[in-house]
Coordinates of C-alpha atoms (C1' of nucleotides) in Angstrom, one line a residue:
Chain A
X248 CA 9.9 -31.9 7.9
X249 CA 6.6 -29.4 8.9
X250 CA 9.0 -26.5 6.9
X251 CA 8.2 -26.8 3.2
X252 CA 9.3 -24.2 1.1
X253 CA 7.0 -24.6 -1.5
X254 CA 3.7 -24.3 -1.4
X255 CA 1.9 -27.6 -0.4
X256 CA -1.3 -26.7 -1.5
X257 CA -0.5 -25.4 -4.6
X258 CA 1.1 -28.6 -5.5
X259 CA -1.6 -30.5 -4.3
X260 CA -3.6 -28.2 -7.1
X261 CA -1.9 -28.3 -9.8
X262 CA -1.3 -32.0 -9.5
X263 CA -5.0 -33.0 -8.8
X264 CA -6.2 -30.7 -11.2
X265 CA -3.6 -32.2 -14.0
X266 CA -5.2 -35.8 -12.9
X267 CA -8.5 -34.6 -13.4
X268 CA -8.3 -32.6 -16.8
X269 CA -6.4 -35.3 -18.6
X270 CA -8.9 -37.8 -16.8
X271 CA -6.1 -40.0 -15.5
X272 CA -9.0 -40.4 -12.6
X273 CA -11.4 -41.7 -14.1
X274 CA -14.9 -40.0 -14.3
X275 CA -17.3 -39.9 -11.5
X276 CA -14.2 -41.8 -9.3
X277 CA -13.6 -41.2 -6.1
X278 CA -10.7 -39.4 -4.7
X279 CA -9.6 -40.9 -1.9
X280 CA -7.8 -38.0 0.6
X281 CA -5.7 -40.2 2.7
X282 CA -4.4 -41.8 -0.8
X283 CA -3.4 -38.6 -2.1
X284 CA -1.7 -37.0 1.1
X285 CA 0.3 -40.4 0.9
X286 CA 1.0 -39.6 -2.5
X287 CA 2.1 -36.2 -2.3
X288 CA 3.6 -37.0 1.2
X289 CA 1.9 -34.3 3.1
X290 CA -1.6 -34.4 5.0
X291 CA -4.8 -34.3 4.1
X292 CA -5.6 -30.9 5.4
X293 CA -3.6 -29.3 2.3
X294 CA -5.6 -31.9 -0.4
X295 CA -8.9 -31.0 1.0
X296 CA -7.7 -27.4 0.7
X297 CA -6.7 -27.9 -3.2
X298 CA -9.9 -30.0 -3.6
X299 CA -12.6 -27.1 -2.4
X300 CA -10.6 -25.1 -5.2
X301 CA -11.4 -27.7 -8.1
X302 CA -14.7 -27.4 -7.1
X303 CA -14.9 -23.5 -7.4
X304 CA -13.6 -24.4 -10.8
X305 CA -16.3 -27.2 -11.9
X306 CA -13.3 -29.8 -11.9
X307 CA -14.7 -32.2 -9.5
X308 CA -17.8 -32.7 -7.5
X309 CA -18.3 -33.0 -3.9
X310 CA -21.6 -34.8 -1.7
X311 CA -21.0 -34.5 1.9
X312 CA -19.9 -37.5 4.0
X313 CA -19.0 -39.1 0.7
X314 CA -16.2 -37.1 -0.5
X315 CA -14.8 -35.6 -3.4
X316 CA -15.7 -37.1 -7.0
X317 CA -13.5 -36.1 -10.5
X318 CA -16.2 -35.1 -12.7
X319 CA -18.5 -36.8 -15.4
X320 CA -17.6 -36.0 -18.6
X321 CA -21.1 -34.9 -19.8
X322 CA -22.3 -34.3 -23.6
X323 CA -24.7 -31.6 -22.9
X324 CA -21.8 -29.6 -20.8
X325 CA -19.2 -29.8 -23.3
X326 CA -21.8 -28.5 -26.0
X327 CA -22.3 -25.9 -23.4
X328 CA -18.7 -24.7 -22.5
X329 CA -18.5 -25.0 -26.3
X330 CA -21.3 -22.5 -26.6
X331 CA -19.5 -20.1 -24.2
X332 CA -16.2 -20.6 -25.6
X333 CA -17.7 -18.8 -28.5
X334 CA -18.9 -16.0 -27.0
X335 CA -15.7 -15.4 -25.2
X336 CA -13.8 -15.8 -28.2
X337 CA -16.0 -14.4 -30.2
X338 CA -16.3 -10.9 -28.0
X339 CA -12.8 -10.7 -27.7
X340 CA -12.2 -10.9 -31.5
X341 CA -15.1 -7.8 -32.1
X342 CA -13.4 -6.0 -29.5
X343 CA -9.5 -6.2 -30.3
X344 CA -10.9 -6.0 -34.1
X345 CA -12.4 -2.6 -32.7
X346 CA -9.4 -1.4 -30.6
X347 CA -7.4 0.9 -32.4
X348 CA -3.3 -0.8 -32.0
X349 CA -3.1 -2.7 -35.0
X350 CA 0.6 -3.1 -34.0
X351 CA -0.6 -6.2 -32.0
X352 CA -3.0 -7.5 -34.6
X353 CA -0.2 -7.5 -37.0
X354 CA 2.4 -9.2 -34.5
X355 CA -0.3 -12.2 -33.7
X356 CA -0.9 -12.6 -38.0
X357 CA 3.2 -12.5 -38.3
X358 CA 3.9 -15.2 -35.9
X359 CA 0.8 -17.3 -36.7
X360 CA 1.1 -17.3 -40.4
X361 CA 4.7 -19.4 -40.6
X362 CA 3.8 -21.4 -37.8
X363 CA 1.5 -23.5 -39.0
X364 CA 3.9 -26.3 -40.1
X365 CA 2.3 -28.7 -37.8
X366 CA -0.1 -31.7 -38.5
X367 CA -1.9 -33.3 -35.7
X368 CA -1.3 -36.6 -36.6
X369 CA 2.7 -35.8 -35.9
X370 CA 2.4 -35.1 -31.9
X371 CA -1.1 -34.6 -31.0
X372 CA -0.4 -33.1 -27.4
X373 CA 1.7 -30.7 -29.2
X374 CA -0.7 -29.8 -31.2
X375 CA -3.6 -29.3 -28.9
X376 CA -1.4 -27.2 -27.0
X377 CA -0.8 -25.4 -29.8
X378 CA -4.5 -25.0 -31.0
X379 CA -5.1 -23.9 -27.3
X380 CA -2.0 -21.2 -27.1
X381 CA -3.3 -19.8 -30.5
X382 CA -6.9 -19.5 -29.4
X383 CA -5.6 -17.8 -26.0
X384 CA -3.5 -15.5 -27.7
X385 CA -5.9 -14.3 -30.2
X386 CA -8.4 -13.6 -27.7
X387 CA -4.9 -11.8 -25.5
X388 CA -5.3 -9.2 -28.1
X389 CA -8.3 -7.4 -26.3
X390 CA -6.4 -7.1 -23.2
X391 CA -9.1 -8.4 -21.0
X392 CA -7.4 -10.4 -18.3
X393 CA -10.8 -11.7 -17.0
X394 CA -11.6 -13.0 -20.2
X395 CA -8.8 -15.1 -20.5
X396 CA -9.3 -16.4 -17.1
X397 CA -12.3 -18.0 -17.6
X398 CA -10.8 -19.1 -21.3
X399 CA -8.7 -20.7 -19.4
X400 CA -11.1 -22.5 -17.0
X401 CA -13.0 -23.8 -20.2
X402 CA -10.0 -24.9 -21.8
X403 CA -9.3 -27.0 -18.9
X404 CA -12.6 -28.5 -19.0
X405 CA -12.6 -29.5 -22.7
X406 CA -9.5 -30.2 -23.3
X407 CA -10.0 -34.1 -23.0
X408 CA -12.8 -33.4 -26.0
X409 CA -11.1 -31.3 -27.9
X410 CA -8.0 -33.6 -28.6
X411 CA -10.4 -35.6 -30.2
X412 CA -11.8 -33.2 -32.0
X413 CA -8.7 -32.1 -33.3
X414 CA -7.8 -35.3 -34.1
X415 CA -10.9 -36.1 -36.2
X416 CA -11.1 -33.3 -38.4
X417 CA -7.7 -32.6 -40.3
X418 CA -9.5 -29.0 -41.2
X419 CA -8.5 -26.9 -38.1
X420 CA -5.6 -25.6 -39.6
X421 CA -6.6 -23.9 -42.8
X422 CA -9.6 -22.9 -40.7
X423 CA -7.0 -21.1 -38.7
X424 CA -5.0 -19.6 -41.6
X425 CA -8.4 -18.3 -42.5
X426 CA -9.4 -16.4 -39.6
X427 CA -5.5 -15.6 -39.9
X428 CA -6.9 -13.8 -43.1
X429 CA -9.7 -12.1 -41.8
X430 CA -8.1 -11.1 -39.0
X431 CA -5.1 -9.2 -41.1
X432 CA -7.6 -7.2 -43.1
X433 CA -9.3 -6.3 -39.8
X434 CA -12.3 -7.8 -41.5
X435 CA -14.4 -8.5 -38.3
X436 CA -17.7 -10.4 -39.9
X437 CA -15.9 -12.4 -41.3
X438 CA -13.6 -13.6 -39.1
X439 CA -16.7 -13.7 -36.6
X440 CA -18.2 -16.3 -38.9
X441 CA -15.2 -18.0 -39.5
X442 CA -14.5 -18.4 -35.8
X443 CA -18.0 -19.9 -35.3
X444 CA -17.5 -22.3 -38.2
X445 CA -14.7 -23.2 -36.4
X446 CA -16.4 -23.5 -33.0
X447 CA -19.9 -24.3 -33.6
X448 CA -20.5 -27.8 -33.2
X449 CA -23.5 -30.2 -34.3
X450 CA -24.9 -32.4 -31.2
X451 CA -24.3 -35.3 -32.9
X452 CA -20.2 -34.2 -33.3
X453 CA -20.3 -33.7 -29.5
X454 CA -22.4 -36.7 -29.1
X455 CA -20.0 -38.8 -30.9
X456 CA -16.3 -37.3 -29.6
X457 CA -17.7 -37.4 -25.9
X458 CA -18.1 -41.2 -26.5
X459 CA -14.7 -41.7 -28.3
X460 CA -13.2 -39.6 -25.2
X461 CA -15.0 -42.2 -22.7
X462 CA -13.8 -45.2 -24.6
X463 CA -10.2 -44.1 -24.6
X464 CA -10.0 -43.3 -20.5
X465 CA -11.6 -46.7 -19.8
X466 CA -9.2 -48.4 -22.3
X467 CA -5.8 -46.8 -23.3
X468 CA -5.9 -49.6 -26.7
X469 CA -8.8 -47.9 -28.1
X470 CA -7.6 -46.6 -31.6
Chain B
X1106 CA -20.5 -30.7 19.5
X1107 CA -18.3 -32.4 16.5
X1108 CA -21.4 -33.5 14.9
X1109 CA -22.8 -30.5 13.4
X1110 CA -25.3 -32.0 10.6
X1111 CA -25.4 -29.2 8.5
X1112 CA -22.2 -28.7 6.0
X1113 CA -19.6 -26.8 8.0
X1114 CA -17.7 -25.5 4.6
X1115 CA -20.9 -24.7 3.1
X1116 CA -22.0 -22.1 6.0
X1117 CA -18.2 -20.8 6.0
X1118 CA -18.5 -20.4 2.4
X1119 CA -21.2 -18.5 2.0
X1120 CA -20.7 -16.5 5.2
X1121 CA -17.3 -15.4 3.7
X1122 CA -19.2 -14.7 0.4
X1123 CA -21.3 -12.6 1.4
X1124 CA -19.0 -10.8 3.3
X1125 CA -16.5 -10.3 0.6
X1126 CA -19.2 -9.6 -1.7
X1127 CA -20.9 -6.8 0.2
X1128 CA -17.4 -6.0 0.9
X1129 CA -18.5 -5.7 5.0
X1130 CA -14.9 -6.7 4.9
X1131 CA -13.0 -3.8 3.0
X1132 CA -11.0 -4.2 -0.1
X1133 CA -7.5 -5.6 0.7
X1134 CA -8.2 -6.5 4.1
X1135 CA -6.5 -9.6 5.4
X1136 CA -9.0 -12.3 6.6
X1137 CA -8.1 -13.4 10.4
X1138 CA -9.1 -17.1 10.1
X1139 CA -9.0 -17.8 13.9
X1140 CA -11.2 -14.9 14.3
X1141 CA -13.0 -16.0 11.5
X1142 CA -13.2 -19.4 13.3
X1143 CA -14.1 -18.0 16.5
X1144 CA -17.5 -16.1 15.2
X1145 CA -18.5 -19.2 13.3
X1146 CA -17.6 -21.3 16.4
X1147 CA -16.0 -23.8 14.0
X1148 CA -12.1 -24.5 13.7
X1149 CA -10.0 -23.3 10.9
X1150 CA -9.6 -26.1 9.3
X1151 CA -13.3 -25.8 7.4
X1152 CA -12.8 -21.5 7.0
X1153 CA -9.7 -22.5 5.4
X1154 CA -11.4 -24.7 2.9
X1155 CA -14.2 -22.0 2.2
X1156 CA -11.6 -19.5 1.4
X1157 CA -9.4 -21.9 -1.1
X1158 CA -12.4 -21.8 -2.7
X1159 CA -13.2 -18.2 -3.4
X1160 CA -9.7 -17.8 -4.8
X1161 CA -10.9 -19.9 -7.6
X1162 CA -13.8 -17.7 -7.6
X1163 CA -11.5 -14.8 -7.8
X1164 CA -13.5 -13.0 -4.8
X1165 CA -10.1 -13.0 -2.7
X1166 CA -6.4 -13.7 -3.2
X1167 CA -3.9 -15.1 -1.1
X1168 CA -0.3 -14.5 -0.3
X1169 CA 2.2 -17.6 1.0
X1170 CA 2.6 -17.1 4.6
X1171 CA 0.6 -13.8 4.8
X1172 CA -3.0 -15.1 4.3
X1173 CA -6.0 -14.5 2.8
X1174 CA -7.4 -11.3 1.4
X1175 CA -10.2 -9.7 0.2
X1176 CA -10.1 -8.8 -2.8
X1177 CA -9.6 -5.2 -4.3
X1178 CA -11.7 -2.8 -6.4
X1179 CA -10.1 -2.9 -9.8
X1180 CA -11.2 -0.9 -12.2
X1181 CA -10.2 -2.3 -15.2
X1182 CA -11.3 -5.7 -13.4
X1183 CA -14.9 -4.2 -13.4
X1184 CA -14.7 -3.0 -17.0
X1185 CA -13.2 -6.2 -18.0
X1186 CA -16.5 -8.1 -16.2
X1187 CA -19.0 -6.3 -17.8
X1188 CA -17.0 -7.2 -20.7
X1189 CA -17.2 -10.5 -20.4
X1190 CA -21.4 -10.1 -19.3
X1191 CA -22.0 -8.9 -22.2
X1192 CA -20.1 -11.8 -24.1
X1193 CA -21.8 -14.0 -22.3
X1194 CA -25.7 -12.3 -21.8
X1195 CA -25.6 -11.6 -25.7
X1196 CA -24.1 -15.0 -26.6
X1197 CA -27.3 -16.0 -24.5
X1198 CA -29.5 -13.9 -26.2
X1199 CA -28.7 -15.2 -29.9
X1200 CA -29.1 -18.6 -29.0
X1201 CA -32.5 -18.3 -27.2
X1202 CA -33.8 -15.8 -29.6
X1203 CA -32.5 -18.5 -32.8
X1204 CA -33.8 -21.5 -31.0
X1205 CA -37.5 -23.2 -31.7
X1206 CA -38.9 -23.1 -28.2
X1207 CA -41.4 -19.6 -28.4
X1208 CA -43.3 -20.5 -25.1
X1209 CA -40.4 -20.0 -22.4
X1210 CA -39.9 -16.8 -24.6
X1211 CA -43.0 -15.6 -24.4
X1212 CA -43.7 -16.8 -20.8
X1213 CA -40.7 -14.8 -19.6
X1214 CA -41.7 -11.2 -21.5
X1215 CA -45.0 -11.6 -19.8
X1216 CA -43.5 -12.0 -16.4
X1217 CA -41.6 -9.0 -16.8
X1218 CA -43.8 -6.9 -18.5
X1219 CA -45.7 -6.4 -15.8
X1220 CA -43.3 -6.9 -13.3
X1221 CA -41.8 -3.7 -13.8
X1222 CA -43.2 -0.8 -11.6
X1223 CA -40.2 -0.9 -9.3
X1224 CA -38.3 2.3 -8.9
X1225 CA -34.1 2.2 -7.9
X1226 CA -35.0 4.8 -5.3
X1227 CA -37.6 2.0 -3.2
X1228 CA -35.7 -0.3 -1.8
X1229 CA -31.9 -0.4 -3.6
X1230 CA -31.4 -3.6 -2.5
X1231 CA -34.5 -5.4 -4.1
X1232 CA -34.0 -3.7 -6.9
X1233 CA -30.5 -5.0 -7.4
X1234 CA -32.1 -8.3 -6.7
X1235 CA -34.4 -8.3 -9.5
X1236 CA -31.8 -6.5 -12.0
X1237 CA -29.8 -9.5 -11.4
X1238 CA -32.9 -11.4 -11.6
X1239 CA -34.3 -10.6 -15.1
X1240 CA -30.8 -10.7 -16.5
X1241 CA -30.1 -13.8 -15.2
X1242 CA -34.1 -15.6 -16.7
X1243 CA -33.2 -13.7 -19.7
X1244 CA -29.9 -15.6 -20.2
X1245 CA -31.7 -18.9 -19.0
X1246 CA -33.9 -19.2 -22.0
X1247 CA -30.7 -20.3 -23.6
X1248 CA -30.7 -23.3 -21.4
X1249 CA -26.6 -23.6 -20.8
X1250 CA -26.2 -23.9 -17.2
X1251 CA -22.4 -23.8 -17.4
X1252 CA -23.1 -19.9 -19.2
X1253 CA -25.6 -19.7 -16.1
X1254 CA -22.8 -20.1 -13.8
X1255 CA -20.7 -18.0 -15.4
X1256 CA -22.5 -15.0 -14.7
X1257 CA -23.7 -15.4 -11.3
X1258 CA -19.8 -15.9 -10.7
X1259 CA -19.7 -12.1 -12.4
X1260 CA -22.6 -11.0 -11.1
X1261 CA -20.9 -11.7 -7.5
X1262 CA -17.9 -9.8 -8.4
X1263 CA -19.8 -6.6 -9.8
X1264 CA -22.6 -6.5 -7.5
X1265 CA -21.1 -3.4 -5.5
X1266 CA -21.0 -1.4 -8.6
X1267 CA -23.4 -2.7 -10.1
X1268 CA -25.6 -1.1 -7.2
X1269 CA -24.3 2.0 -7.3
X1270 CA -24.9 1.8 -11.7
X1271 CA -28.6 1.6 -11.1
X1272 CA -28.8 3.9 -8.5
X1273 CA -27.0 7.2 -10.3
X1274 CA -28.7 6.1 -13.8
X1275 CA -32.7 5.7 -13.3
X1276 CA -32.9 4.9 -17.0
X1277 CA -32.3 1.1 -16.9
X1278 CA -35.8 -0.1 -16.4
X1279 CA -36.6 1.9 -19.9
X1280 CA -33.9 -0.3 -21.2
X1281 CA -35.2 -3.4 -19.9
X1282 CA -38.7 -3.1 -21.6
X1283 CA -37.1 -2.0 -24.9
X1284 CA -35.3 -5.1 -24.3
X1285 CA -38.2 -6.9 -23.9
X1286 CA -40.1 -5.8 -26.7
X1287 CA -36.8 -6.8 -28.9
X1288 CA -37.6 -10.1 -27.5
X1289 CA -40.9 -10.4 -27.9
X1290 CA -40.5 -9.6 -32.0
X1291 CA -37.8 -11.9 -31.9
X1292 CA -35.5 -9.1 -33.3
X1293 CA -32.1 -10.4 -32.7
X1294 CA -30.2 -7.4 -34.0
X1295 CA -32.4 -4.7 -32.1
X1296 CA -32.2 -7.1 -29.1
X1297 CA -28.5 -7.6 -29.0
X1298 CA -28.0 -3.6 -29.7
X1299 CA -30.1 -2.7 -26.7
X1300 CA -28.4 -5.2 -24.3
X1301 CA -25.2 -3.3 -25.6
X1302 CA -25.7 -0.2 -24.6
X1303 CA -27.6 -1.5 -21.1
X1304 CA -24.4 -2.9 -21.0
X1305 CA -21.7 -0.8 -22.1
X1306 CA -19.8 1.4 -19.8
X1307 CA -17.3 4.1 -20.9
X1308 CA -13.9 4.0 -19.0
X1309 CA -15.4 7.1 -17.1
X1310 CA -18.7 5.8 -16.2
X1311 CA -16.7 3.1 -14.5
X1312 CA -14.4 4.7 -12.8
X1313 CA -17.0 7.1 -11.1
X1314 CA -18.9 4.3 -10.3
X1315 CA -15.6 2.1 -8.7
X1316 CA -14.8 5.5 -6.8
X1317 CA -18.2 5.9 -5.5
X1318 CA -18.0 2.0 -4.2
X1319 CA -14.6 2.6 -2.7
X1320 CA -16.0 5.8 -1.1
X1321 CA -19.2 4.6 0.3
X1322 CA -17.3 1.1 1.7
X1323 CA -14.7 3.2 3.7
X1324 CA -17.6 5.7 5.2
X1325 CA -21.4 4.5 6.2
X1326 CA -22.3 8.4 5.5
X1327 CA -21.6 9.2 2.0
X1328 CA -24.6 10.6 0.1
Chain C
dG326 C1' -30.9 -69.4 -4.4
dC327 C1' -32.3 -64.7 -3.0
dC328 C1' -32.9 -61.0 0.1
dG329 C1' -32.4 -58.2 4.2
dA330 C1' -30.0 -57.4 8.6
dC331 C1' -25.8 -56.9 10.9
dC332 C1' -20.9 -56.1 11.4
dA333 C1' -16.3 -54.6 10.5
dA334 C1' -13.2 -51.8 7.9
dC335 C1' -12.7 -47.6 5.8
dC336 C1' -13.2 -42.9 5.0
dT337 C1' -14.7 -38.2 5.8
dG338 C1' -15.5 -34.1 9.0
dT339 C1' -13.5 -31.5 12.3
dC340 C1' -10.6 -30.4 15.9
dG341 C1' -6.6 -29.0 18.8
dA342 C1' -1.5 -28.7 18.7
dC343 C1' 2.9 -27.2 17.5
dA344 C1' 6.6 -25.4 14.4
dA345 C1' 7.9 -21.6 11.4
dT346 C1' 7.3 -17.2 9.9
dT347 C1' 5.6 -12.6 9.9
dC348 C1' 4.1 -8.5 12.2
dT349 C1' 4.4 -5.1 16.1
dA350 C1' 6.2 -2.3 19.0
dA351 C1' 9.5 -1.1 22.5
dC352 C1' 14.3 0.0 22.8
dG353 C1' 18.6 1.9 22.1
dT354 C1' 21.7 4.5 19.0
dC355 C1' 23.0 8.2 16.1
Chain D
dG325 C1' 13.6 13.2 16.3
dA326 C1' 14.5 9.5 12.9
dC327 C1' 15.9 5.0 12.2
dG328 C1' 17.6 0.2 12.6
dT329 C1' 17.4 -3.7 15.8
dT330 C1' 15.4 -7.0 18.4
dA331 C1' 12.4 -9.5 21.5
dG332 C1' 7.5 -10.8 21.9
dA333 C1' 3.0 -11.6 20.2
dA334 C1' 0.1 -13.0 16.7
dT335 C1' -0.8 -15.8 12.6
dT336 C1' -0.2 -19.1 9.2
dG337 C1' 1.1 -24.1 7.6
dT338 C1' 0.7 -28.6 8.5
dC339 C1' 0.0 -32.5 11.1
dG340 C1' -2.1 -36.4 13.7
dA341 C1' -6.1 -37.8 16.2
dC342 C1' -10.7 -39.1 16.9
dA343 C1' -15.8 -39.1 16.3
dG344 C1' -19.3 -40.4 13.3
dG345 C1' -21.1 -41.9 8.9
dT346 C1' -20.6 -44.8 4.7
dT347 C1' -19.5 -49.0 2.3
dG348 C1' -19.1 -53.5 1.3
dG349 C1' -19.3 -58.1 2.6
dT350 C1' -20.9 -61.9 5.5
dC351 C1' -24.3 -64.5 7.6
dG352 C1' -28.7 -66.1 8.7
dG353 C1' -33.6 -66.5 7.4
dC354 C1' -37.0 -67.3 3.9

DNA sequence: GCCGACCAACCTGTCGACAATTCTAACGTC
DNA sequence: GACGTTAGAATTGTCGACAGGTTGGTCGGC
């Protein structure tokens, strides 16, 4: 039984971590260790492992001789990730704009452009994932593998948000095909502003998807 | 001796940090965790912990059934972080600088105004410290903690050459009051142009500098 | 009826143990 | 002398156990 192939811990973290993005714990819950090794049937020693890595990674929170806690979804730190999310995106799209292979450039516009079929009211996990792969890729084209790693982390982090905001405003798309445009005629001001169109948003917007995101984990009816 | 009232993992963690960090444990060296254990007189139960979580802070790596390591001296890995820094530190500076709130501005360019009379050549490490240290205010006047974490996550993983940056080029303080009198006008442009070339590093000018660190971690005695 | 003290169940913090695997080095062969 | 093999040592992966703190509820006093 002891000889596992796989790596325990690793499951342990990807399956906590896919609890905790799509807020299947609830916010500020408690994650009970003995629970989850029962779970997962393995020990605890392997989910404390994957838990200290979640908190590297602002997934959950930790107070000592209390335990581990899946985080609060907070309105000022979406607005924040949000914030940085721009400037990630935005520096990659200045640099790979810069860079001289187009050949790249061109391959992203190609596959982008006749993709776009999709409307987020057909299959809205689809389409976030979507939303998220064309972001990522985008911001692939500077080649900057540190980059996309914290991309990644944010993406993780918002992801609950941004559904909803995806859901709420039908306009991501042609905002998309835009920067598409911009990005094709290597026109970076442009696309810079039309990325922070896309990404800048007003408190109130935050204010108000943050609460629709709370209402639907505490009640899966909410509309 | 089980009940140790200070956090166990905490003093593991930022034991290992530092020692990664400094790299006082060289680049690709595998972490013994019962010796590890031994010189923190704690089992490995709590090391092992510490160390799941710097892989999520990408300060060492791991291999099934081999261990932990330290991590290596990339240097694309260091271009690509001050990459992202400057993202991040000139994302930081266009909010702060756009925003209504004049008197933490103004408060921080009088700090550093006069705060400036250190020389690389005094004491390195201090000097490090408060590089680190007015970057770091300067990017809090944006008031996003999650950015704030960000970069002292970067600013842990570039520390060694970051060192060995302000050391060969004596030149940065100059930059920092240029920066500051950017700031002080509130000129965004000039502002975010300085920071830009404080920032940028030519593929060369990094790989000296990674060679250098590589160098002067593998012999106490380089110049 | 309300509040605070006490108690029991639960949970975390940490440890030592053992199985499985990897590393090391001695050994023998070509 | 070089190289593959193989036993032995060292190290990781995981577990169960236990001490000590936390939580929640019950009971008695006011």
């Amino acid at each position: 039984m002891t000889g596992q192939l796989a790596n325990t811990v690793e499951t342990a973290y990807e399956y906590l971590r896919d609890r905790v993005v799509t807020f299947r714990v609830k916010p500020g819950e408690r994650l009970n260790e003995s629970e989850i090794a029962a779970t997962l049937t393995m020990s605890r020693a392997p989910i404390r492992e994957a838990l200290n890595r979640l908190i590297a990674d602002g997934l959950v929170s930790f107070e000592p001789r209390r335990g581990f806690f899946c985080r609060r979804l907070s309105i000022s730190e979406m607005a924040e990730l949000y914030a940085v999310r721009y400037d990630l995106e935005s520096g990659a799209l200045r640099q790979s704009l810069a860079a001289a292979d187009g050949g790249a450039i061109s391959a992203f516009v190609q596959k982008w452009r006749f993709a776009g079929a999709m409307r987020p009211s057909d299959d809205i996990d689809a389409f976030v994932t979507a939303d998220e792969a064309f972001h990522l890729e985008l911001a692939a084209l500077a080649g900057n593998a540190a980059r996309l790693k914290f991309l990644e982390n944010i993406n993780n982090r918002i992801r609950f948000v941004r559904r909803i905001n995806l859901e709420t405003r039908d306009g991501a798309l042609d905002e998309h095909h835009d920067l598409l445009d911009a990005v094709d005629t290597r026109d970076a001001t442009a696309a810079q502003q039309i990325l922070r169109n896309h990404l800048d948003r007003s408190a109130e917007e935050v204010r108000d998807q943050v609460q629709q995101a709370i209402a639907r984990i505490y009640a899966d009816d909410v509309a």
